[in-house]
Coordinates of C-alpha atoms in Angstrom, one line a residue:
M1 CA -13.5 44.2 -19.8
I2 CA -11.7 44.3 -23.1
R3 CA -8.4 44.1 -21.2
L4 CA -9.6 41.1 -19.2
I5 CA -10.7 39.3 -22.4
A6 CA -7.3 40.1 -24.0
A7 CA -5.5 38.8 -21.0
L8 CA -7.5 35.5 -21.1
F9 CA -6.7 35.0 -24.8
A10 CA -3.0 35.7 -24.0
L11 CA -3.1 33.0 -21.2
I12 CA -4.8 30.5 -23.5
A13 CA -2.3 31.1 -26.2
A14 CA 0.6 30.6 -23.8
V15 CA -0.5 27.1 -22.8
P16 CA 0.6 25.3 -26.0
A17 CA 3.7 27.4 -26.3
L18 CA 5.9 24.4 -26.7
A19 CA 4.1 23.5 -29.9
A20 CA 5.6 26.6 -31.5
E21 CA 9.1 25.6 -30.5
R22 CA 11.5 23.4 -32.4
V23 CA 12.7 20.3 -30.7
L24 CA 15.9 18.4 -31.4
V25 CA 15.5 14.6 -30.9
L26 CA 18.8 12.9 -30.4
P27 CA 19.1 9.2 -31.4
F28 CA 18.2 6.9 -28.6
E29 CA 21.2 5.1 -27.0
S30 CA 21.0 1.4 -26.2
T31 CA 22.5 -0.9 -23.6
S32 CA 22.2 -4.6 -24.4
V33 CA 19.3 -3.8 -26.7
A34 CA 19.3 -4.4 -30.4
P35 CA 20.2 -1.1 -32.3
E36 CA 17.1 -1.6 -34.4
L37 CA 14.9 -1.1 -31.4
A38 CA 16.7 2.0 -30.4
N39 CA 16.3 3.4 -34.0
T40 CA 12.6 2.5 -33.8
A41 CA 12.2 4.4 -30.5
T42 CA 13.8 7.4 -32.1
E43 CA 11.6 7.3 -35.1
L44 CA 8.5 6.8 -33.0
M45 CA 9.4 9.8 -30.8
I46 CA 9.8 12.0 -33.9
I47 CA 6.4 10.8 -35.3
F48 CA 4.5 11.2 -32.1
L49 CA 5.9 14.7 -31.3
R50 CA 5.1 15.8 -34.9
D51 CA 1.6 14.4 -34.4
R52 CA 1.2 16.7 -31.5
G53 CA 2.1 19.7 -33.5
L54 CA 5.8 20.2 -32.5
Q55 CA 8.5 21.1 -34.9
V56 CA 11.0 18.3 -34.8
T57 CA 14.4 17.8 -36.2
S58 CA 16.8 14.9 -35.6
P59 CA 20.3 14.2 -36.7
P60 CA 21.1 10.7 -38.2
E61 CA 23.8 10.2 -35.5
K62 CA 24.2 11.6 -32.1
P63 CA 26.5 14.7 -32.4
A64 CA 29.5 15.2 -30.3
D65 CA 28.2 18.6 -29.1
A66 CA 24.4 18.3 -28.7
E67 CA 24.1 21.9 -27.6
A68 CA 25.8 23.2 -30.7
A69 CA 23.7 20.9 -32.9
A70 CA 20.5 22.2 -31.3
R71 CA 21.5 25.9 -31.8
A72 CA 22.5 25.2 -35.4
A73 CA 19.1 23.6 -36.0
G74 CA 17.3 26.5 -34.3
A75 CA 15.9 24.2 -31.6
T76 CA 15.0 25.5 -28.2
H77 CA 14.7 22.1 -26.5
V78 CA 16.6 18.8 -26.7
V79 CA 15.0 15.4 -26.2
E80 CA 17.3 12.4 -25.6
G81 CA 16.6 8.8 -24.4
R82 CA 18.1 5.4 -23.9
M83 CA 17.1 1.8 -23.6
T84 CA 18.4 -0.8 -21.2
R85 CA 17.6 -4.5 -21.3
I86 CA 16.5 -6.3 -18.1
G87 CA 15.9 -9.9 -18.8
T88 CA 13.2 -10.1 -21.5
K89 CA 12.1 -6.5 -20.8
A90 CA 13.5 -3.1 -21.9
L91 CA 13.6 -0.1 -19.7
V92 CA 13.0 3.1 -21.7
F93 CA 14.1 6.4 -20.4
A94 CA 13.7 9.9 -21.9
E95 CA 14.1 13.5 -20.9
M96 CA 13.7 17.0 -22.3
R97 CA 15.8 20.0 -21.3
P98 CA 16.1 23.6 -22.7
V99 CA 19.1 24.3 -24.8
G100 CA 21.9 25.6 -22.6
A101 CA 20.3 24.2 -19.4
A102 CA 21.9 21.3 -17.4
Q103 CA 18.6 20.4 -15.7
A104 CA 15.9 18.5 -17.5
V105 CA 12.4 20.0 -17.3
W106 CA 10.7 16.6 -18.0
V107 CA 11.8 13.1 -17.2
G108 CA 10.0 9.8 -17.9
R109 CA 10.6 6.1 -17.6
L110 CA 8.6 3.1 -18.6
T111 CA 9.1 -0.6 -19.1
A112 CA 8.4 -2.3 -22.4
S113 CA 7.7 -6.0 -21.9
R114 CA 7.7 -6.8 -25.6
P115 CA 8.6 -4.9 -28.8
E116 CA 4.9 -4.1 -29.4
D117 CA 4.9 -2.1 -26.1
L118 CA 7.4 0.4 -27.5
E119 CA 4.7 2.2 -29.4
S120 CA 2.6 2.8 -26.3
V121 CA 5.7 3.8 -24.2
I122 CA 6.9 6.4 -26.7
A123 CA 3.4 7.7 -27.3
R124 CA 3.0 8.4 -23.6
M125 CA 6.5 10.0 -23.4
A126 CA 5.7 12.3 -26.4
R127 CA 2.4 13.3 -24.7
G128 CA 4.3 14.0 -21.5
I129 CA 6.9 16.1 -23.2
D130 CA 4.2 18.1 -24.9
T131 CA 1.8 18.6 -21.9
G132 CA 4.2 18.3 -19.0
E133 CA 2.3 15.3 -17.6
S134 CA 4.2 12.4 -16.1
V135 CA 4.2 9.1 -18.0
Q136 CA 1.9 7.7 -15.3
E137 CA -0.6 10.5 -16.0
A138 CA -0.2 10.5 -19.8
V139 CA -2.1 7.3 -20.3
D140 CA -5.3 6.3 -22.1
I141 CA -7.1 3.1 -23.2
H142 CA -4.8 2.8 -26.2
T143 CA -1.4 3.2 -24.4
V144 CA -1.6 0.8 -21.4
T145 CA 1.5 -1.4 -21.4
E146 CA 1.7 -5.2 -20.8
T147 CA 3.5 -4.6 -17.6
E148 CA 0.6 -2.4 -16.3
E149 CA -1.9 -5.1 -17.3
Q150 CA -0.3 -7.6 -14.9
R151 CA -1.6 -8.2 -11.4
L152 CA 0.2 -6.3 -8.7
R153 CA 2.7 -8.4 -6.8
R154 CA 2.3 -8.9 -3.1
R155 CA 4.6 -10.1 -0.5
K156 CA 3.6 -13.5 0.9
A157 CA 2.7 -13.4 4.6
N158 CA 3.8 -16.3 6.9
H159 CA 0.9 -17.5 9.0
Y160 CA 0.2 -19.8 12.0
F161 CA -2.9 -21.5 13.0
G162 CA -2.8 -22.4 16.7
V163 CA -4.5 -23.4 19.9
S164 CA -4.1 -21.5 23.1
L165 CA -4.8 -22.1 26.8
G166 CA -5.3 -19.3 29.2
G167 CA -7.9 -17.3 31.2
F168 CA -9.6 -14.1 32.0
V169 CA -9.4 -12.3 35.4
P170 CA -12.4 -10.0 35.7
V171 CA -11.9 -6.9 37.8
Q172 CA -15.4 -7.0 39.3
E173 CA -15.2 -10.7 40.3
E174 CA -12.9 -12.9 42.3
G175 CA -11.1 -15.8 40.8
I176 CA -10.1 -16.7 37.2
A177 CA -12.3 -17.9 34.3
S178 CA -10.2 -20.6 32.6
G179 CA -10.5 -21.2 28.9
L180 CA -9.1 -22.1 25.5
G181 CA -9.0 -20.5 22.1
L182 CA -8.0 -20.7 18.5
F183 CA -5.9 -18.1 16.6
W184 CA -4.7 -17.3 13.1
L185 CA -1.6 -15.2 13.2
Y186 CA -0.3 -13.6 10.0
D187 CA 3.3 -12.3 9.9
V188 CA 4.1 -9.6 7.3
R189 CA 7.6 -8.9 8.7
N190 CA 7.1 -5.4 10.1
M191 CA 3.6 -6.1 11.4
M192 CA 1.6 -9.1 12.6
F193 CA -2.2 -9.5 12.4
E194 CA -4.4 -11.9 14.3
L195 CA -7.9 -13.3 14.2
E196 CA -8.7 -15.1 17.4
L197 CA -11.6 -16.9 19.1
Q198 CA -11.5 -17.2 22.9
G199 CA -13.7 -18.6 25.6
S200 CA -13.2 -18.4 29.4
F201 CA -15.6 -20.0 31.9
S202 CA -16.0 -20.4 35.6
D203 CA -18.9 -21.0 38.0
D204 CA -19.5 -17.3 38.4
Y205 CA -18.3 -15.7 35.2
D206 CA -18.3 -16.7 31.5
R207 CA -16.8 -14.8 28.6
T208 CA -16.5 -15.5 24.9
S209 CA -15.0 -13.3 22.2
V210 CA -13.9 -13.0 18.6
G211 CA -11.2 -10.4 17.9
I212 CA -9.0 -8.8 15.3
S213 CA -5.7 -7.4 16.4
A214 CA -2.5 -5.8 15.0
Y215 CA 0.9 -6.1 16.6
Y216 CA 4.2 -4.4 16.2
P217 CA 7.2 -6.8 16.5
F218 CA 10.3 -5.3 18.2
S219 CA 12.8 -7.6 16.3
E220 CA 13.2 -9.8 13.3
G221 CA 14.8 -12.6 15.3
D222 CA 13.7 -16.1 16.3
I223 CA 12.5 -14.6 19.7
T224 CA 10.3 -11.6 19.0
P225 CA 8.5 -9.5 21.6
Y226 CA 5.5 -7.5 20.4
I227 CA 2.9 -5.0 21.4
G228 CA -0.5 -4.1 19.9
G229 CA -4.2 -4.2 20.2
G230 CA -7.5 -4.4 18.4
L231 CA -11.3 -4.8 18.6
Q232 CA -13.3 -7.6 20.0
Y233 CA -16.9 -8.7 19.9
S234 CA -17.6 -10.4 23.2
G235 CA -20.4 -11.8 25.3
T236 CA -20.3 -11.8 29.1
S237 CA -22.4 -13.6 31.6
R238 CA -22.0 -13.5 35.4
N239 CA -23.9 -14.0 38.7
A240 CA -26.1 -11.1 39.6
T241 CA -25.2 -9.1 42.7
N242 CA -27.7 -8.7 45.6
A243 CA -28.6 -5.2 44.5
E244 CA -29.3 -6.4 40.9
L245 CA -31.4 -9.3 42.3
A246 CA -33.4 -6.9 44.4
A247 CA -34.0 -4.6 41.5
A248 CA -35.2 -7.4 39.3
A249 CA -37.4 -9.1 41.9
H250 CA -40.6 -7.3 40.7
D251 CA -40.1 -8.6 37.1
D252 CA -42.3 -11.3 35.7
Y253 CA -39.2 -13.2 34.5
W254 CA -35.8 -13.0 36.1
D255 CA -32.9 -15.3 37.1
D256 CA -29.8 -15.0 39.1
R257 CA -27.5 -14.1 36.2
V258 CA -27.0 -11.0 34.1
E259 CA -25.4 -10.9 30.7
G260 CA -24.6 -8.6 27.7
Q261 CA -22.7 -8.5 24.5
G262 CA -21.1 -6.0 22.1
L263 CA -17.9 -4.4 21.0
G264 CA -14.8 -3.8 23.1
A265 CA -11.1 -3.0 22.9
R266 CA -8.0 -5.0 23.8
L267 CA -4.4 -3.9 24.4
G268 CA -1.6 -6.4 25.0
L269 CA 1.9 -7.5 24.7
G270 CA 3.6 -10.8 24.3
I271 CA 6.5 -12.8 22.9
L272 CA 6.8 -15.2 20.0
L273 CA 9.3 -18.0 20.3
G274 CA 10.3 -19.7 17.0
R275 CA 9.3 -17.0 14.6
T276 CA 11.8 -18.3 12.0
S277 CA 10.4 -21.9 12.1
T278 CA 7.2 -23.6 11.0
V279 CA 6.2 -24.1 14.7
A280 CA 6.1 -21.4 17.3
I281 CA 5.0 -20.8 20.9
R282 CA 3.6 -17.5 22.0
A283 CA 2.8 -16.1 25.4
D284 CA 0.4 -13.1 25.6
I285 CA -1.1 -10.9 28.2
G286 CA -3.5 -8.0 27.7
Y287 CA -6.2 -5.8 29.1
A288 CA -9.7 -6.0 27.6
I289 CA -12.6 -3.6 28.2
A290 CA -16.1 -3.8 26.8
F291 CA -18.1 -0.9 25.4
Y292 CA -21.3 -2.3 26.9
K293 CA -22.7 -3.0 30.4
V294 CA -23.6 -6.2 32.1
G295 CA -26.0 -5.3 34.9
D296 CA -24.6 -2.2 36.5
D297 CA -21.0 -2.8 35.5
T298 CA -18.8 -2.5 32.4
P299 CA -16.9 -5.8 31.9
H300 CA -13.1 -5.4 31.9
G301 CA -10.2 -7.4 33.1
L302 CA -6.9 -9.1 32.4
A303 CA -6.6 -11.8 29.7
F304 CA -3.6 -14.1 29.4
S305 CA -2.8 -17.1 27.2
V306 CA -0.1 -19.5 26.0
G307 CA -0.5 -20.8 22.4
L308 CA 1.1 -23.3 20.0
G309 CA 1.1 -22.3 16.3
F310 CA 2.0 -24.4 13.4

């Protein structure tokens, strides 16, 4: 038991081992950034590392031989950084490596949108150097940068609103139920998403549906074939069969039609003509199957349409 407790104390003592080490902080280099800001970054790094209990030394100028300077100062690790201007922002980079090692054991990069952000950026880097956390993890309510406060950018999706003409060919019935529909097609380059309303009607068979689908386009050209599928909520009504009429003859209320509604699935393929313009024509054919029954049968069949989107 005593040995276990001693081992636990040894493990706990080893966690902040870096705090007992001496760190050499080299002056930050700058590219198209005012030297005063680079000097400020160096001073802030020294301050924040010392605040975290590290022993820090820093030369007034970057030595020609950083390794020799670190050994002369009794340092075990070297911290160096640089700043690069991008428009009105500054990209701040820092890394720490053991003396004599070519590979860094910690690397961090953050963007400072304004000079005031530099304090938060360096504070997070100092915390990461001390704890081993990444700069994304080493954040608290006091060190969120202006860049991180901004809303995330999103790519704009091109979209079409359109009208389609087509029909539905039920497997259980003869003939075609003709119809029309409305669709909203959103093009996000490597995928296309659709919301569609469709109605198909005949003397013997009626079907209406609303669906959400996703498609994979096979090209980025003006003429784009695609394949995909999705879910539909549909309602189906048809003439009852003789067997269904006979089974319902004893009911108090019955008619010569059966109907049902519910979820279903759709798989299809098509082609989009004029994808690079503001007006497009699409031709689509697919297979739809319901997850419910109408009478004794599960509705399913072939759906096709031609639409104009703008």
